[in-house]
XYZ file of C-alpha atoms in Angstrom:
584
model
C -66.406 -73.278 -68.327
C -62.497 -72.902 -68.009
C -60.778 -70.519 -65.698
C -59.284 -68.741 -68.691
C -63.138 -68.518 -70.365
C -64.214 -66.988 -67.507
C -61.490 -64.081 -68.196
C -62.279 -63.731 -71.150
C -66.254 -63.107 -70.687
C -65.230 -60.714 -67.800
C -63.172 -58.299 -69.700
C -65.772 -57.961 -72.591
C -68.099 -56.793 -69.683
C -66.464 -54.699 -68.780
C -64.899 -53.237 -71.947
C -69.131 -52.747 -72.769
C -69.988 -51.050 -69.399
C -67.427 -48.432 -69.493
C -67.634 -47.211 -73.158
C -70.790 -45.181 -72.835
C -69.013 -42.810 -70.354
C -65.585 -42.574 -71.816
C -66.201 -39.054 -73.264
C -67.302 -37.747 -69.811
C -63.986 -39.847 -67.904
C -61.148 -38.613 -70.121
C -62.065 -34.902 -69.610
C -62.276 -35.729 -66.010
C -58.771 -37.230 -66.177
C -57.347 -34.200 -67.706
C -58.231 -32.179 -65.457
C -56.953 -33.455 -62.219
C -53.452 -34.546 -64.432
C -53.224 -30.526 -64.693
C -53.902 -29.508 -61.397
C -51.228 -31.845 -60.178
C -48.761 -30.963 -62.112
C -49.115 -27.194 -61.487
C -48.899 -27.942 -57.780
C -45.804 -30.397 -58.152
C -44.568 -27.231 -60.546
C -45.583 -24.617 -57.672
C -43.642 -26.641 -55.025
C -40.490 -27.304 -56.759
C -40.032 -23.660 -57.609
C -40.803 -22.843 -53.787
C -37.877 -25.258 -52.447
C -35.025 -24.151 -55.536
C -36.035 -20.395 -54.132
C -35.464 -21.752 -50.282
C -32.393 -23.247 -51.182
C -30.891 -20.369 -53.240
C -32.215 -18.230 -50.188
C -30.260 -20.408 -47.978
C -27.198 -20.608 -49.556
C -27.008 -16.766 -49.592
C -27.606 -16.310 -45.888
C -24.886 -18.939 -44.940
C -22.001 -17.578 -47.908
C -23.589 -14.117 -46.413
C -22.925 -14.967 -42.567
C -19.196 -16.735 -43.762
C -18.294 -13.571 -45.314
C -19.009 -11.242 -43.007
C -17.231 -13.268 -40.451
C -14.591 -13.537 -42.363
C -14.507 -9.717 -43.126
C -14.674 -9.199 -39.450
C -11.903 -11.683 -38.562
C -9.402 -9.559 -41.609
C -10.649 -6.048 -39.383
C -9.535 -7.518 -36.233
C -6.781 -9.743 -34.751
C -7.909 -12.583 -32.940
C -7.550 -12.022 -28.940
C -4.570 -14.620 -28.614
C -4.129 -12.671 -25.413
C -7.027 -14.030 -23.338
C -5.156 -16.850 -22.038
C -3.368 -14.502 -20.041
C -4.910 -11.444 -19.491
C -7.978 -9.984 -21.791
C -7.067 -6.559 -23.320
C -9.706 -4.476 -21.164
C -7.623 -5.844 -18.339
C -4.150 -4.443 -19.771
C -5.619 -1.497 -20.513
C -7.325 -0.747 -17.197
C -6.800 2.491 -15.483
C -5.660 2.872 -11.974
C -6.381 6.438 -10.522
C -4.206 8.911 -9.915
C -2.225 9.742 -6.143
C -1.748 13.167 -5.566
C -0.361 15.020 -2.583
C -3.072 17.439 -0.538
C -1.691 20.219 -2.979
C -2.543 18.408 -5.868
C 1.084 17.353 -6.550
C 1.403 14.192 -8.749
C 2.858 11.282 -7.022
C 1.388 8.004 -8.700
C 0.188 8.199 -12.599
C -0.687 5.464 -15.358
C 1.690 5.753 -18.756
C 1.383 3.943 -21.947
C 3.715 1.321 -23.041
C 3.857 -2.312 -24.931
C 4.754 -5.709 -24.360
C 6.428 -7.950 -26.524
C 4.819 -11.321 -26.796
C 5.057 -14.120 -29.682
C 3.451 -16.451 -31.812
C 5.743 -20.078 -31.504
C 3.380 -21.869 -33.848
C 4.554 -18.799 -36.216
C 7.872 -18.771 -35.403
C 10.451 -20.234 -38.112
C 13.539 -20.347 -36.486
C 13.316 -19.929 -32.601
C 17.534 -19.748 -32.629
C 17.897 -16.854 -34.467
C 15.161 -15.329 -33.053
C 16.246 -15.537 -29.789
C 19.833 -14.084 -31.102
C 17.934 -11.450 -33.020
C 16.055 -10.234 -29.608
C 18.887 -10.641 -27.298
C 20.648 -7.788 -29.410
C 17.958 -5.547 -28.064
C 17.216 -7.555 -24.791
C 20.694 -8.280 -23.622
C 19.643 -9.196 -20.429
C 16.874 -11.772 -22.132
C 16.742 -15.391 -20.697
C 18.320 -17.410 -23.716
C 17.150 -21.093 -22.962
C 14.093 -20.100 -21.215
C 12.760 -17.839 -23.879
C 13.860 -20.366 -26.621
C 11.931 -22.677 -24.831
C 8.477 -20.677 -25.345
C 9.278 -20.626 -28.850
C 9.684 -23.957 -29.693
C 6.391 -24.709 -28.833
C 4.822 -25.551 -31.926
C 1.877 -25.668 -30.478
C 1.116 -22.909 -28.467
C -0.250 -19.826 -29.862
C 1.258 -16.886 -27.302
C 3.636 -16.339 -25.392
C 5.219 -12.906 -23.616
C 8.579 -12.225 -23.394
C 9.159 -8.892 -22.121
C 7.021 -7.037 -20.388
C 6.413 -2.838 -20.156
C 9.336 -2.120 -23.116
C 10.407 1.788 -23.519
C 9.394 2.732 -26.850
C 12.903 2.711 -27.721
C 13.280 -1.020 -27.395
C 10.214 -1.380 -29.317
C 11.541 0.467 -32.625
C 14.873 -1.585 -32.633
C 12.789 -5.057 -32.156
C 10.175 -3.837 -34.862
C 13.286 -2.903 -37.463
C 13.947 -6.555 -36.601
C 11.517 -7.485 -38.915
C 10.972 -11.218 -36.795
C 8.026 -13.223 -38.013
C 5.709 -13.930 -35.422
C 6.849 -11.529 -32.901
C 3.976 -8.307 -31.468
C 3.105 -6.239 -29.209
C 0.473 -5.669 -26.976
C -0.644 -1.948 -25.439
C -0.292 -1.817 -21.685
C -0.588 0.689 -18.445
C 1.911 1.106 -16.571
C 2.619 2.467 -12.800
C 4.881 5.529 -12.734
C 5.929 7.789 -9.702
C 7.395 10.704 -10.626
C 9.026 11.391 -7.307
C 10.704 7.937 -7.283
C 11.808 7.127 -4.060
C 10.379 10.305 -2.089
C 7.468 8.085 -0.475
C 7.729 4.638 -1.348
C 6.323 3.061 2.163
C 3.554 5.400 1.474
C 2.449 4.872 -1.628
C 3.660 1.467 -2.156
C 3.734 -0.258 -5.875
C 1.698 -2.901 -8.065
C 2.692 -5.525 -9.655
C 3.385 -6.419 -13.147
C -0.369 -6.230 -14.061
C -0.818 -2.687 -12.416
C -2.302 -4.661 -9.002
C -1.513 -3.036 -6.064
C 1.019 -4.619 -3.746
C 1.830 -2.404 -0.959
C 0.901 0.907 0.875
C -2.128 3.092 -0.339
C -1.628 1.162 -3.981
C -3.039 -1.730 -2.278
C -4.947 0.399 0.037
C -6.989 1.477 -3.267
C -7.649 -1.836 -4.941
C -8.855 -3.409 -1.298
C -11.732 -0.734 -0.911
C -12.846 -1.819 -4.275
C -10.914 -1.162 -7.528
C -9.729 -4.965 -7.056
C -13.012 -6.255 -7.239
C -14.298 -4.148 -9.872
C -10.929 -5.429 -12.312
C -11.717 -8.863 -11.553
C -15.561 -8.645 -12.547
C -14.003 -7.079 -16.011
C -16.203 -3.623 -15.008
C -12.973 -1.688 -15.483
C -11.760 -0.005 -18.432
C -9.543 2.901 -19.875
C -11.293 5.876 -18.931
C -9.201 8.268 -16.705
C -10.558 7.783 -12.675
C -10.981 10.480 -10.249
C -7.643 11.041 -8.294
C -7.128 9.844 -4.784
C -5.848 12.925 -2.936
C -3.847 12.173 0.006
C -3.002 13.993 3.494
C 0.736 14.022 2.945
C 2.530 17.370 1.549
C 4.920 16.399 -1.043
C 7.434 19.179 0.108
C 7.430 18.062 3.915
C 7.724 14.374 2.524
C 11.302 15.314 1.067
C 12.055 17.045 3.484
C 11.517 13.990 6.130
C 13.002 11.696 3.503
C 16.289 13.771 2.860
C 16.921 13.942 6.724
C 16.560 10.060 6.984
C 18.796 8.708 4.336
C 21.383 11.039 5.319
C 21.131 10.252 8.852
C 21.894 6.955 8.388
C 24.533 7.841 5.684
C 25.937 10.314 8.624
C 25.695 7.653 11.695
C 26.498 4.593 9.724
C 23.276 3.274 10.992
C 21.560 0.092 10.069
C 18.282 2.111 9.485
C 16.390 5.227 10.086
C 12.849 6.411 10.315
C 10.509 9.889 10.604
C 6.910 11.228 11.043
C 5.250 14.455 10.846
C 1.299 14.680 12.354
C -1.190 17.137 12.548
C -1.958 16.594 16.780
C -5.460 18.204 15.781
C -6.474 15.942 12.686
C -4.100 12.600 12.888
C -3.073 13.670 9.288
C 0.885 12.320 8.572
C 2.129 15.155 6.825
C 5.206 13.148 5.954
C 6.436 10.261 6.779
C 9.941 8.580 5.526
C 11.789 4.807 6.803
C 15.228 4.175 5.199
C 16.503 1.907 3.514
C 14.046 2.404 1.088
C 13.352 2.110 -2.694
C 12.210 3.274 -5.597
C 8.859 1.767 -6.635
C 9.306 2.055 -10.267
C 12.303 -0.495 -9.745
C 10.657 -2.178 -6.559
C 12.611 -5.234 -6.740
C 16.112 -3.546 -6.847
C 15.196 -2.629 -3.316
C 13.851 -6.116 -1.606
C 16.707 -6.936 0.525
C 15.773 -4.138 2.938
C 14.456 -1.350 1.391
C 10.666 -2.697 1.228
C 10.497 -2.991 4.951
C 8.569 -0.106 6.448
C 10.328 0.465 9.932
C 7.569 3.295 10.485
C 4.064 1.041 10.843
C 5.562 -2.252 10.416
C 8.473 -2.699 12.515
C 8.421 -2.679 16.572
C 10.824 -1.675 18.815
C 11.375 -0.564 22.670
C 11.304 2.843 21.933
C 13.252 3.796 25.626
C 13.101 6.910 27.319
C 10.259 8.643 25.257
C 7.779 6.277 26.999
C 8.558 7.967 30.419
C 6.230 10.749 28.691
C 3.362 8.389 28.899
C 4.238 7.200 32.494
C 4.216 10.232 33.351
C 0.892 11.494 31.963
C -0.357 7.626 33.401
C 0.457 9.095 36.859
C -0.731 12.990 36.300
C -4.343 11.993 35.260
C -4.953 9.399 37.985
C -3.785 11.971 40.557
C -1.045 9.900 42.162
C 1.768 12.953 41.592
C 2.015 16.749 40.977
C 4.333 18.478 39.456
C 5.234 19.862 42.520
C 6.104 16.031 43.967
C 9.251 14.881 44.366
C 11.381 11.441 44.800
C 14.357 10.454 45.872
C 17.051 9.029 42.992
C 19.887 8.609 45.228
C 20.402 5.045 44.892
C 19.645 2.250 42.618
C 16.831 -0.113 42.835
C 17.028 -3.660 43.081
C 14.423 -5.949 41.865
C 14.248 -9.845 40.888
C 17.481 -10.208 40.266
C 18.016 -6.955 38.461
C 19.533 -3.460 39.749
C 18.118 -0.440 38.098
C 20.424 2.688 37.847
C 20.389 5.897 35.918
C 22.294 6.611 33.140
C 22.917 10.631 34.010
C 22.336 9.751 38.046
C 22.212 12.904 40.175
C 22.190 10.638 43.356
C 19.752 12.836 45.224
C 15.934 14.022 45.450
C 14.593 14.925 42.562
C 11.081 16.636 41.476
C 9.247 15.149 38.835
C 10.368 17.338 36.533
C 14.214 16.836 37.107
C 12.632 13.412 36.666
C 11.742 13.780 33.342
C 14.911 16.392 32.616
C 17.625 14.420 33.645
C 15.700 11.087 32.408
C 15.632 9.260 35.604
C 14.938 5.732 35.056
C 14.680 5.656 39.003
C 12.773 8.073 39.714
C 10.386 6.916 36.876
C 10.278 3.338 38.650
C 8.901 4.557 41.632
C 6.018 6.749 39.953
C 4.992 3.749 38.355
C 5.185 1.511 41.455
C 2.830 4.213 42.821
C 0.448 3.730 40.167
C 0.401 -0.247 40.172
C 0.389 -2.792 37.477
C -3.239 -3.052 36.372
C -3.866 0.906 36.065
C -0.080 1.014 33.994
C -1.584 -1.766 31.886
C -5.140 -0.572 31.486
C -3.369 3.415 30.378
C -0.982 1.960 27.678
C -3.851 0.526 26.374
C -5.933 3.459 25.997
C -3.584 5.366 24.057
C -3.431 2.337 21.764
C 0.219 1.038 22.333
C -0.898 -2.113 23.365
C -2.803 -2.745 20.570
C -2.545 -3.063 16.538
C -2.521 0.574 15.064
C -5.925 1.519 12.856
C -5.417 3.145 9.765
C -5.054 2.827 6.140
C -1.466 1.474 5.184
C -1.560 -2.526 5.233
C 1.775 -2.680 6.385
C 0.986 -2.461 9.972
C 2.286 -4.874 12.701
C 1.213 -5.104 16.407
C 2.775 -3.856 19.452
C 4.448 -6.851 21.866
C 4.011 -6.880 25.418
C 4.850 -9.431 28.417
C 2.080 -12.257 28.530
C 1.702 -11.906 32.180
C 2.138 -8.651 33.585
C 4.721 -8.592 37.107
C 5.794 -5.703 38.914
C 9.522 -6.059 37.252
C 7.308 -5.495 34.029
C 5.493 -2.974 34.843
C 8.751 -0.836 36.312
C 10.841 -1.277 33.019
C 8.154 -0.285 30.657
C 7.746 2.624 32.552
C 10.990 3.442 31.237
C 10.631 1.995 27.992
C 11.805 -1.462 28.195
C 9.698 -4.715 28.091
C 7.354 -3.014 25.082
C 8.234 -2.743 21.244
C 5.677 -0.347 19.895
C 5.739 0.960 16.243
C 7.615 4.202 16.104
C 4.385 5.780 14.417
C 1.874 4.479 16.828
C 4.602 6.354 19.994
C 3.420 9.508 17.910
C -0.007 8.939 17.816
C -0.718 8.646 21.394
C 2.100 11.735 21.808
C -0.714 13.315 20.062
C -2.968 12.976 22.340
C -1.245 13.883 24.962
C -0.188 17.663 23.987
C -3.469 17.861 21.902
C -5.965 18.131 25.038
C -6.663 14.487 25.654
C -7.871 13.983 22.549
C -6.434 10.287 20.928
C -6.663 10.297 17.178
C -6.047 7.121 14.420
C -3.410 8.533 12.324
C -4.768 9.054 8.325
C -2.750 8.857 5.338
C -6.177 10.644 3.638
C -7.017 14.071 4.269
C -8.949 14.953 7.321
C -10.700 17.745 8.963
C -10.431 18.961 12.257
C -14.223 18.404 12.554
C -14.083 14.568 11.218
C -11.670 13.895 13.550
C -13.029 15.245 16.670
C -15.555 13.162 15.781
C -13.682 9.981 15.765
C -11.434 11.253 18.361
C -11.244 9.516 22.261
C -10.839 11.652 24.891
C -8.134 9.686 26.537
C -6.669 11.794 29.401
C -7.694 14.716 31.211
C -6.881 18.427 29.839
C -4.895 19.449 32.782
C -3.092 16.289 32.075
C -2.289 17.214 28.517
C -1.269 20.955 30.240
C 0.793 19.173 32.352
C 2.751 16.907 29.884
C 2.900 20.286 27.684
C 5.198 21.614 30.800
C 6.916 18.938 30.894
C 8.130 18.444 27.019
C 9.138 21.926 27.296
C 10.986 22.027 30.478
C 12.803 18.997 28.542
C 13.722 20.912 25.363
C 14.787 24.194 27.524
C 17.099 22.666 30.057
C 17.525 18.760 29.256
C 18.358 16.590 26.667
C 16.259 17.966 24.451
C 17.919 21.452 24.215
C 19.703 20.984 21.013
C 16.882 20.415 18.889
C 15.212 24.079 19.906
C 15.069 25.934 16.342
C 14.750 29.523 16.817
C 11.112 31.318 16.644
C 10.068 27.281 17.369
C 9.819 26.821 20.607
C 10.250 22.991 20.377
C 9.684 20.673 23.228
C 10.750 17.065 23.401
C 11.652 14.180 24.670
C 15.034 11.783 23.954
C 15.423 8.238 24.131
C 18.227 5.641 24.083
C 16.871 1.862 23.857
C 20.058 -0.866 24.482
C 18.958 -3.616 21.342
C 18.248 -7.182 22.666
C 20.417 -9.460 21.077
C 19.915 -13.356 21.655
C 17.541 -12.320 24.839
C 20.240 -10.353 26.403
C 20.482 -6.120 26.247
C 23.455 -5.433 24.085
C 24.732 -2.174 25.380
C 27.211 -1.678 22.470
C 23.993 -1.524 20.110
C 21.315 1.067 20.514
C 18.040 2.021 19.204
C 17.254 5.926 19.462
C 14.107 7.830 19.548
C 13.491 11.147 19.522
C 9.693 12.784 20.273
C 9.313 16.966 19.525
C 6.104 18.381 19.322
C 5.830 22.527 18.082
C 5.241 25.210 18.917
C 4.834 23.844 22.385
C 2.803 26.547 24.121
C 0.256 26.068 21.274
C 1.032 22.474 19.309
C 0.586 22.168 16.345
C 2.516 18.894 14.834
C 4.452 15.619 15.947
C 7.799 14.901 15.094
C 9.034 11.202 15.967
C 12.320 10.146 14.702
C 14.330 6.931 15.504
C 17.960 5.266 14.451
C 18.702 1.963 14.549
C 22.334 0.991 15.555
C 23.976 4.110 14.632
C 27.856 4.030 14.740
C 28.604 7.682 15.356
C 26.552 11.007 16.784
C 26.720 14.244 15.829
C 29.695 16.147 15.789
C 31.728 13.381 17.252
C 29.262 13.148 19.995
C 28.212 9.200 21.509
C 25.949 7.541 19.487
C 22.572 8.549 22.032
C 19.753 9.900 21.122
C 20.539 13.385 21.993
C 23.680 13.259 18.971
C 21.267 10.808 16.651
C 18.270 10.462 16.702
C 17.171 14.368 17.699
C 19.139 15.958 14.667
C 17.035 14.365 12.893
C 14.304 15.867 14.003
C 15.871 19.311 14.535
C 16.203 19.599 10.656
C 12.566 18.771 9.957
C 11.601 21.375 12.232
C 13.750 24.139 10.986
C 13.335 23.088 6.605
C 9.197 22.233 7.494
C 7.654 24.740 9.663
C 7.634 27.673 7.357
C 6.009 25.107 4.681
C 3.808 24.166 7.456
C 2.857 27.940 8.112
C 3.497 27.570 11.760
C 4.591 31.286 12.356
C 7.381 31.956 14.124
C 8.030 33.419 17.834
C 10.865 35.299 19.028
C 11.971 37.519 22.420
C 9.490 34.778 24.056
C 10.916 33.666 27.909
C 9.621 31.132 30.107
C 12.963 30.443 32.230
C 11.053 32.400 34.911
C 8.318 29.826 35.277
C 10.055 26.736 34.628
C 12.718 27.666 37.551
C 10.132 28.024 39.858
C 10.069 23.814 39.545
């Protein structure tokens, strides 16, 4: 049989085999053709449903982003500082009164778009009719950048500059809300308070003082905002600080002086009541006054500070019991030592007791208490007062005393008298404190302190009878020496003067002088600290010579007699010690 025979049988077979159950088979057919198809039906429906599901979701999400992106401008600022950062408040200064002397104010800043910018000539011509002082090339530069996106030009604009540049109508030009620094007192306490920078950062003084214990930190983390913060009070009386700032500038207005400088304490608390160094400025303008005016001659500038540092030599030989009051030496010649001769200025060429020491200002006479004393103790006692040493408090503007590297006996005998030391005038007045305060050496506070809080901190640095002693002696000083002019009736002021020759290219200039001038009031019971200084002054008081008796203590004379009432130091007349100081 052929191959295609064989086919042929084989499909009549089957053809025969399968027709007795075709009935059953084609109902069996049917029946899974339906359920498929409902299934294929069932799952096509499913995924058009997903899909139309989908595609409302994502035109959902694109719309509302859109609709959120139309409510809100884009942040084209966070390139160089994020709005919560422009907007962030600093807290108010106020006086220990509650006087205002550091605020935040609302402005704007102009900024522009250069990728929006059409014609970056004329808009620079346009702006320059409200900005006259604007930087022609350098702002046309920032708007020819096609590219860029922002850019400021002006920041912290009165509102009057920002009408004219809106009437302006320039495309691609805005504004941005700001906070900006403003002291209403201007230049009453600028080396106190200090300013921040063109992002409201503190620079200087208790500004910086405030973002260093924190505030800083707390702006950089973002965790700053808006919201108004408690004030920072501080221990300075806004009254007493003109007062000590008027007397200042117009001392070295008077005196033709190359600068000036005053401080007010509380002897009891360390508290500066006021405190002023001139040239200043005014920190709203702080650049206007960078030449000179930023340097704080107060805490950050050093000087020999002369014959008020026989006080402390003095008090150096009183508590270690090497003199009484009652001692005397003999001033009637000049003393010769390494090469240099040491002379007074007012000599009285005879004996003198240690107060006619300290009266007539006997350079001498001071020598030779010191000698008795010796170099190490000297060294050891300057120390503890803290004028050998970098002043504590909170102003960052604070520089350290200078002293010889090796302390010699030639050393040790001119600082007795005040030369061979620069000390920070404020730091002299600090361990003054201590010294008509009962012994008691306090870190001077720009903060408000109690007289519990700072007996706590306090030192006890010399004896009582030591601080009873110097007490004496600052009076007898400012009842029959050079200190006499500065009594201010019902006051009972006692002081201590001193004239400092400047050293110019290593050598004393005697031509040029630096003046100090330490009061403290009322003596029999005191109360405060006046220091005072002028640098190089031309002229003294009423035609006087340009010491510190016709300088520097006029200075302090008129703080005294404007302050005290403020101060509520009450005064004292009819009151007459001439009996007991003429018994020394």
């Amino acid at each position: 049989m052929s191959f295609l025979s064989r086919i042929m049988v084989l499909k009549s077979k089957a053809h025969f085999s399968t027709d007795g159950n075709n009935r059953r088979g084609d109902g069996f057919s049917r029946s899974l053709f339906e359920g498929i198809r409902k299934r294929k039906s069932n799952q096509a429906r499913s995924r058009v449903v997903l899909l139309v599901v989908s595609f409302v979701a994502i035109y959902c999400v694109i719309g509302g982003r859109l609709a959120q992106f139309a409510m809100t401008a884009p942040d084209i600022t966070s390139s160089i500082l994020p709005p919560d950062r422009l907007m962030a408040s600093r807290p108010d200064i106020v006086d220990r009164n509650g006087a205002l002397l550091a605020t935040d104010i609302r402005t704007v800043s102009l900024f522009a778009e250069p990728n929006k910018i059409i014609d970056p000539d004329e808009a620079v011509e346009q702006l320059r009719t409200v900005l006259p002082d604007l930087d022609a090339k350098s702002t046309y530069r920032k708007l020819s950048v096609k590219t860029s996106h922002f850019a400021w030009l002006r920041r912290q604009l009165t509102p009057k500059q920002q009408s004219q540049i809106l009437a302006l109508g320039i495309p691609g030009i805005g504004f941005r809300p700001e906070k900006r620094r403003f002291y209403p007192g201007g230049s009453t306490a600028p080396h106190i308070l200090g300013y921040v920078n063109i992002d409201n950062r503190g620079v200087s003084g208790m500004e910086k003082y405030i973002d260093d214990q924190g505030l800083a930190d707390l702006a950089a983390a973002g965790m700053t905002n808006d919201q108004p913060l408690q004030p920072v009070k501080l221990s300075i009386d806004l009254r007493v600080q003109g007062i000590v700032r008027d007397a200042v500038v117009n001392a070295v207005k008077n005196f033709q002086a190359k600068g000036a400088g005053a401080a007010i304490l509380d002897v009891h608390t360390g508290e500066v009541l006021g405190m002023a160094s001139a040239p200043d400025f005014d920190p709203n303008y702080p650049n206007e006054g960078a030449s000179e005016g930023w340097l704080n001659r107060m805490t950050n500038g050093t000087f020999e500070m002369g014959s008020t540092f026989k006080t402390f030599t003095m008090a150096m030989a009183l508590d270690e019991g090497k003199i009484s009051l009652r001692d005397a030496f003999d001033a009637t010649n000049p003393i010769r030592i390494g090469g240099f001769t040491i002379h007074d200025f007012h000599g009285q060429h005879r004996v003198l007791s240690v107060p006619e020491i300290f009266q007539y200002s006997s350079n001498i006479g001071t020598a030779k208490i010191a000698d008795i004393v010796g170099i190490d103790a000297h060294k050891e006692f300057l120390t503890r007062l803290g004028l050998l040493n970098r002043m504590n408090t909170e102003l960052p503007e604070v520089k350290a005393p200078s002293q010889p590297r090796v302390w010699k006996k030639i050393n040790s005998i001119t600082i007795s008298f005040g030369h061979g030391v620069s000390t920070t005038p404020l730091q002299t007045a600090v361990a003054a404190s201590a010294l008509v305060n009962g012994g008691k050496l306090i870190d001077p506070t720009f903060l408000p302190r109690t007289r519990d809080q700072a007996d706590a901190i306090a030192k006890m640095v010399v004896k009582k009878s030591t601080s009873d002693d110097v007490r004496f002696l600052l009076e007898f000083n400012g009842t029959r020496g050079s200190g006499r002019n500065a009594r201010v009736p019902g006051y009972n002021v006692g002081s201590k003067t001193g004239t400092a020759d400047k050293v110019v290219n290593g050598r004393y200039a005697h031509n040029l002088n630096f003046n100090s001038f330490l009061a403290a009031f009322p003596i029999d019971d005191p109360q405060y600290i006046v220091m005072t200084f002028i640098d190089e002054p031309k002229s003294g008081e009423r035609g006087g010579g340009t010491i510190s008796a016709f300088t520097a203590l006029p200075i302090a004379r008129d703080i005294i007699a404007r302050a005290a009432p403020i101060l509520g130091v009450q005064p004292t007349f009819g009151k007459d010690n001439s009996a007991l100081l003429a018994s020394y």
